[in-house]
JSON list of C-alpha atoms in Angstrom, two decimals:
[
{"chain": "K", "resi": 15, "resn": "MET", "atom": "CA", "xyz": [-35.52, 245.62, -38.04]},
{"chain": "K", "resi": 16, "resn": "GLY", "atom": "CA", "xyz": [-38.57, 243.66, -39.00]},
{"chain": "K", "resi": 17, "resn": "SER", "atom": "CA", "xyz": [-39.03, 241.82, -42.24]},
{"chain": "K", "resi": 18, "resn": "ARG", "atom": "CA", "xyz": [-41.53, 244.34, -43.61]},
{"chain": "K", "resi": 19, "resn": "VAL", "atom": "CA", "xyz": [-39.49, 247.56, -43.62]},
{"chain": "K", "resi": 20, "resn": "ILE", "atom": "CA", "xyz": [-40.49, 249.90, -46.44]},
{"chain": "K", "resi": 21, "resn": "THR", "atom": "CA", "xyz": [-39.62, 253.41, -47.60]},
{"chain": "K", "resi": 22, "resn": "ARG", "atom": "CA", "xyz": [-42.37, 255.62, -48.98]},
{"chain": "K", "resi": 23, "resn": "ILE", "atom": "CA", "xyz": [-43.72, 259.15, -49.36]},
{"chain": "K", "resi": 24, "resn": "LEU", "atom": "CA", "xyz": [-46.18, 259.88, -46.57]},
{"chain": "K", "resi": 25, "resn": "ALA", "atom": "CA", "xyz": [-49.48, 261.23, -47.92]},
{"chain": "K", "resi": 26, "resn": "PRO", "atom": "CA", "xyz": [-50.53, 264.65, -46.50]},
{"chain": "K", "resi": 27, "resn": "GLU", "atom": "CA", "xyz": [-53.59, 263.09, -44.87]},
{"chain": "K", "resi": 28, "resn": "GLU", "atom": "CA", "xyz": [-51.14, 260.99, -42.81]},
{"chain": "K", "resi": 29, "resn": "TRP", "atom": "CA", "xyz": [-48.97, 263.91, -41.65]},
{"chain": "K", "resi": 30, "resn": "HIS", "atom": "CA", "xyz": [-50.66, 263.74, -38.25]},
{"chain": "K", "resi": 31, "resn": "ARG", "atom": "CA", "xyz": [-48.58, 260.58, -37.74]},
{"chain": "K", "resi": 32, "resn": "LEU", "atom": "CA", "xyz": [-45.44, 262.75, -37.67]},
{"chain": "K", "resi": 33, "resn": "GLY", "atom": "CA", "xyz": [-46.04, 263.64, -34.02]},
{"chain": "K", "resi": 34, "resn": "VAL", "atom": "CA", "xyz": [-43.23, 261.21, -33.17]},
{"chain": "K", "resi": 35, "resn": "THR", "atom": "CA", "xyz": [-40.75, 263.24, -35.26]},
{"chain": "K", "resi": 36, "resn": "GLN", "atom": "CA", "xyz": [-39.34, 266.77, -35.34]},
{"chain": "K", "resi": 37, "resn": "MET", "atom": "CA", "xyz": [-41.89, 267.62, -38.05]},
{"chain": "K", "resi": 38, "resn": "GLU", "atom": "CA", "xyz": [-44.95, 267.59, -35.81]},
{"chain": "K", "resi": 39, "resn": "ASN", "atom": "CA", "xyz": [-46.09, 271.09, -36.86]},
{"chain": "K", "resi": 40, "resn": "LEU", "atom": "CA", "xyz": [-45.49, 270.60, -40.56]},
{"chain": "K", "resi": 41, "resn": "GLY", "atom": "CA", "xyz": [-49.09, 271.25, -41.51]},
{"chain": "K", "resi": 42, "resn": "LEU", "atom": "CA", "xyz": [-48.91, 274.71, -39.96]},
{"chain": "K", "resi": 43, "resn": "ALA", "atom": "CA", "xyz": [-45.92, 275.82, -42.00]},
{"chain": "K", "resi": 44, "resn": "CYS", "atom": "CA", "xyz": [-46.10, 274.03, -45.30]},
{"chain": "K", "resi": 45, "resn": "ARG", "atom": "CA", "xyz": [-48.56, 273.43, -48.09]},
{"chain": "K", "resi": 46, "resn": "PRO", "atom": "CA", "xyz": [-48.83, 269.77, -49.16]},
{"chain": "K", "resi": 47, "resn": "GLU", "atom": "CA", "xyz": [-47.81, 270.63, -52.73]},
{"chain": "K", "resi": 48, "resn": "ASP", "atom": "CA", "xyz": [-44.53, 272.02, -51.39]},
{"chain": "K", "resi": 49, "resn": "ALA", "atom": "CA", "xyz": [-43.46, 269.00, -49.35]},
{"chain": "K", "resi": 50, "resn": "GLN", "atom": "CA", "xyz": [-42.74, 265.33, -49.66]},
{"chain": "K", "resi": 51, "resn": "ILE", "atom": "CA", "xyz": [-42.11, 263.47, -46.45]},
{"chain": "K", "resi": 52, "resn": "VAL", "atom": "CA", "xyz": [-40.07, 260.32, -46.87]},
{"chain": "K", "resi": 53, "resn": "VAL", "atom": "CA", "xyz": [-40.64, 257.78, -44.12]},
{"chain": "K", "resi": 54, "resn": "VAL", "atom": "CA", "xyz": [-39.28, 254.36, -43.33]},
{"chain": "K", "resi": 55, "resn": "GLU", "atom": "CA", "xyz": [-41.85, 252.10, -41.71]},
{"chain": "K", "resi": 56, "resn": "ASP", "atom": "CA", "xyz": [-41.40, 248.81, -39.95]},
{"chain": "K", "resi": 57, "resn": "GLU", "atom": "CA", "xyz": [-44.69, 246.95, -40.19]},
{"chain": "K", "resi": 58, "resn": "GLY", "atom": "CA", "xyz": [-46.60, 250.27, -40.37]},
{"chain": "K", "resi": 59, "resn": "ARG", "atom": "CA", "xyz": [-44.69, 252.04, -37.59]},
{"chain": "K", "resi": 60, "resn": "ILE", "atom": "CA", "xyz": [-42.75, 255.16, -38.62]},
{"chain": "K", "resi": 61, "resn": "VAL", "atom": "CA", "xyz": [-39.15, 254.54, -37.57]},
{"chain": "K", "resi": 62, "resn": "ALA", "atom": "CA", "xyz": [-37.45, 257.30, -39.61]},
{"chain": "K", "resi": 63, "resn": "GLY", "atom": "CA", "xyz": [-38.45, 260.34, -41.60]},
{"chain": "K", "resi": 64, "resn": "LEU", "atom": "CA", "xyz": [-37.01, 263.20, -43.61]},
{"chain": "K", "resi": 65, "resn": "GLY", "atom": "CA", "xyz": [-38.79, 266.06, -45.34]},
{"chain": "K", "resi": 66, "resn": "ALA", "atom": "CA", "xyz": [-38.02, 267.37, -48.82]},
{"chain": "K", "resi": 67, "resn": "PHE", "atom": "CA", "xyz": [-39.41, 270.90, -49.17]},
{"chain": "K", "resi": 68, "resn": "ARG", "atom": "CA", "xyz": [-39.80, 273.37, -51.98]},
{"chain": "K", "resi": 69, "resn": "VAL", "atom": "CA", "xyz": [-39.26, 276.68, -50.23]},
{"chain": "K", "resi": 70, "resn": "CYS", "atom": "CA", "xyz": [-38.91, 280.37, -50.89]},
{"chain": "K", "resi": 71, "resn": "HIS", "atom": "CA", "xyz": [-35.62, 281.64, -49.58]},
{"chain": "K", "resi": 72, "resn": "LEU", "atom": "CA", "xyz": [-34.48, 285.23, -49.23]},
{"chain": "K", "resi": 73, "resn": "GLU", "atom": "CA", "xyz": [-30.73, 285.51, -49.65]},
{"chain": "K", "resi": 74, "resn": "GLY", "atom": "CA", "xyz": [-28.00, 287.91, -50.69]},
{"chain": "K", "resi": 75, "resn": "LEU", "atom": "CA", "xyz": [-29.01, 291.18, -49.02]},
{"chain": "K", "resi": 76, "resn": "TRP", "atom": "CA", "xyz": [-26.79, 293.98, -50.23]},
{"chain": "K", "resi": 77, "resn": "ILE", "atom": "CA", "xyz": [-27.12, 297.73, -49.75]},
{"chain": "K", "resi": 78, "resn": "ASP", "atom": "CA", "xyz": [-24.63, 300.25, -51.12]},
{"chain": "K", "resi": 79, "resn": "PRO", "atom": "CA", "xyz": [-22.56, 301.57, -48.21]},
{"chain": "K", "resi": 80, "resn": "GLU", "atom": "CA", "xyz": [-23.75, 305.13, -48.91]},
{"chain": "K", "resi": 81, "resn": "TYR", "atom": "CA", "xyz": [-27.38, 304.02, -48.39]},
{"chain": "K", "resi": 82, "resn": "ARG", "atom": "CA", "xyz": [-26.98, 301.74, -45.38]},
{"chain": "K", "resi": 83, "resn": "GLY", "atom": "CA", "xyz": [-28.97, 302.82, -42.34]},
{"chain": "K", "resi": 84, "resn": "ASN", "atom": "CA", "xyz": [-31.77, 304.20, -44.53]},
{"chain": "K", "resi": 85, "resn": "ALA", "atom": "CA", "xyz": [-34.86, 302.58, -43.04]},
{"chain": "K", "resi": 86, "resn": "GLY", "atom": "CA", "xyz": [-37.08, 303.65, -45.95]},
{"chain": "K", "resi": 87, "resn": "LEU", "atom": "CA", "xyz": [-34.79, 301.97, -48.46]},
{"chain": "K", "resi": 88, "resn": "ALA", "atom": "CA", "xyz": [-34.68, 298.75, -46.40]},
{"chain": "K", "resi": 89, "resn": "ARG", "atom": "CA", "xyz": [-38.50, 298.77, -46.15]},
{"chain": "K", "resi": 90, "resn": "LYS", "atom": "CA", "xyz": [-38.84, 299.22, -49.92]},
{"chain": "K", "resi": 91, "resn": "LEU", "atom": "CA", "xyz": [-36.38, 296.39, -50.56]},
{"chain": "K", "resi": 92, "resn": "MET", "atom": "CA", "xyz": [-38.10, 293.98, -48.17]},
{"chain": "K", "resi": 93, "resn": "LYS", "atom": "CA", "xyz": [-41.57, 294.92, -49.45]},
{"chain": "K", "resi": 94, "resn": "GLY", "atom": "CA", "xyz": [-40.38, 294.14, -52.98]},
{"chain": "K", "resi": 95, "resn": "ALA", "atom": "CA", "xyz": [-38.87, 290.84, -51.84]},
{"chain": "K", "resi": 96, "resn": "VAL", "atom": "CA", "xyz": [-42.11, 289.86, -50.10]},
{"chain": "K", "resi": 97, "resn": "SER", "atom": "CA", "xyz": [-44.03, 290.62, -53.31]},
{"chain": "K", "resi": 98, "resn": "ALA", "atom": "CA", "xyz": [-41.63, 288.41, -55.26]},
{"chain": "K", "resi": 99, "resn": "VAL", "atom": "CA", "xyz": [-42.02, 285.56, -52.74]},
{"chain": "K", "resi": 100, "resn": "ARG", "atom": "CA", "xyz": [-45.82, 285.76, -52.94]},
{"chain": "K", "resi": 101, "resn": "LYS", "atom": "CA", "xyz": [-45.64, 284.58, -56.56]},
{"chain": "K", "resi": 102, "resn": "TRP", "atom": "CA", "xyz": [-44.72, 281.16, -55.16]},
{"chain": "K", "resi": 103, "resn": "ASN", "atom": "CA", "xyz": [-45.84, 281.10, -51.55]},
{"chain": "K", "resi": 104, "resn": "ASP", "atom": "CA", "xyz": [-48.21, 283.47, -49.80]},
{"chain": "K", "resi": 105, "resn": "GLU", "atom": "CA", "xyz": [-47.44, 282.37, -46.26]},
{"chain": "K", "resi": 106, "resn": "TRP", "atom": "CA", "xyz": [-43.71, 282.37, -45.50]},
{"chain": "K", "resi": 107, "resn": "ALA", "atom": "CA", "xyz": [-40.15, 282.35, -46.75]},
{"chain": "K", "resi": 108, "resn": "TYR", "atom": "CA", "xyz": [-36.88, 281.34, -45.22]},
{"chain": "K", "resi": 109, "resn": "GLY", "atom": "CA", "xyz": [-34.25, 283.99, -44.84]},
{"chain": "K", "resi": 110, "resn": "ALA", "atom": "CA", "xyz": [-30.63, 283.51, -43.98]},
{"chain": "K", "resi": 111, "resn": "SER", "atom": "CA", "xyz": [-28.66, 286.15, -42.14]},
{"chain": "K", "resi": 112, "resn": "GLY", "atom": "CA", "xyz": [-24.99, 286.64, -41.48]},
{"chain": "K", "resi": 113, "resn": "THR", "atom": "CA", "xyz": [-25.22, 290.01, -39.74]},
{"chain": "K", "resi": 114, "resn": "ASP", "atom": "CA", "xyz": [-26.90, 291.58, -36.75]},
{"chain": "K", "resi": 115, "resn": "HIS", "atom": "CA", "xyz": [-28.40, 294.19, -39.09]},
{"chain": "K", "resi": 116, "resn": "MET", "atom": "CA", "xyz": [-30.15, 291.54, -41.19]},
{"chain": "K", "resi": 117, "resn": "ASN", "atom": "CA", "xyz": [-31.24, 289.72, -38.02]},
{"chain": "K", "resi": 118, "resn": "ASP", "atom": "CA", "xyz": [-32.86, 292.97, -36.88]},
{"chain": "K", "resi": 119, "resn": "ILE", "atom": "CA", "xyz": [-34.63, 293.51, -40.21]},
{"chain": "K", "resi": 120, "resn": "MET", "atom": "CA", "xyz": [-36.00, 289.97, -40.28]},
{"chain": "K", "resi": 121, "resn": "GLN", "atom": "CA", "xyz": [-37.17, 290.11, -36.66]},
{"chain": "K", "resi": 122, "resn": "ARG", "atom": "CA", "xyz": [-38.93, 293.45, -37.29]},
{"chain": "K", "resi": 123, "resn": "MET", "atom": "CA", "xyz": [-40.72, 291.77, -40.23]},
{"chain": "K", "resi": 124, "resn": "GLY", "atom": "CA", "xyz": [-42.07, 289.13, -37.83]},
{"chain": "K", "resi": 125, "resn": "GLY", "atom": "CA", "xyz": [-39.40, 286.56, -38.60]},
{"chain": "K", "resi": 126, "resn": "VAL", "atom": "CA", "xyz": [-38.73, 283.85, -36.06]},
{"chain": "K", "resi": 127, "resn": "LYS", "atom": "CA", "xyz": [-35.17, 282.60, -35.51]},
{"chain": "K", "resi": 128, "resn": "MET", "atom": "CA", "xyz": [-34.91, 278.86, -36.12]},
{"chain": "K", "resi": 129, "resn": "PRO", "atom": "CA", "xyz": [-32.67, 276.80, -33.81]},
{"chain": "K", "resi": 130, "resn": "VAL", "atom": "CA", "xyz": [-30.86, 275.11, -36.70]},
{"chain": "K", "resi": 131, "resn": "GLU", "atom": "CA", "xyz": [-27.70, 275.18, -38.74]},
{"chain": "K", "resi": 132, "resn": "THR", "atom": "CA", "xyz": [-28.12, 275.32, -42.51]},
{"chain": "K", "resi": 133, "resn": "PHE", "atom": "CA", "xyz": [-26.19, 273.22, -45.02]},
{"chain": "K", "resi": 134, "resn": "VAL", "atom": "CA", "xyz": [-26.10, 273.05, -48.80]},
{"chain": "K", "resi": 135, "resn": "ILE", "atom": "CA", "xyz": [-26.25, 269.42, -49.86]},
{"chain": "K", "resi": 136, "resn": "PRO", "atom": "CA", "xyz": [-25.35, 268.40, -53.42]},
{"chain": "K", "resi": 137, "resn": "VAL", "atom": "CA", "xyz": [-28.00, 266.22, -55.02]}
]
């Protein structure tokens, strides 16, 4: 490591510099007011980075067993959830799934499966 290593928040107008990281398409998926990208630079060169994001997250799907399989009910539920999400973000939301049924619902809504594992980290 060089003698001029610093840690800072990368300004949105510098996000194009993230092409060297896994966050290269950040500008397509996130509004600047919903992200802070922490970088470590060695004499101006990005050598590490990690994003902190404020996101909308759909979680906790539950349908009474007597009503499961009712496509109209599922559509109403998801339409209501999308309306709720739009109060904070009008472009996207994360959704976790633990079942094939929820996977199917999310994919039919245009959801794209992310190749990641999700963790809850205490802060």
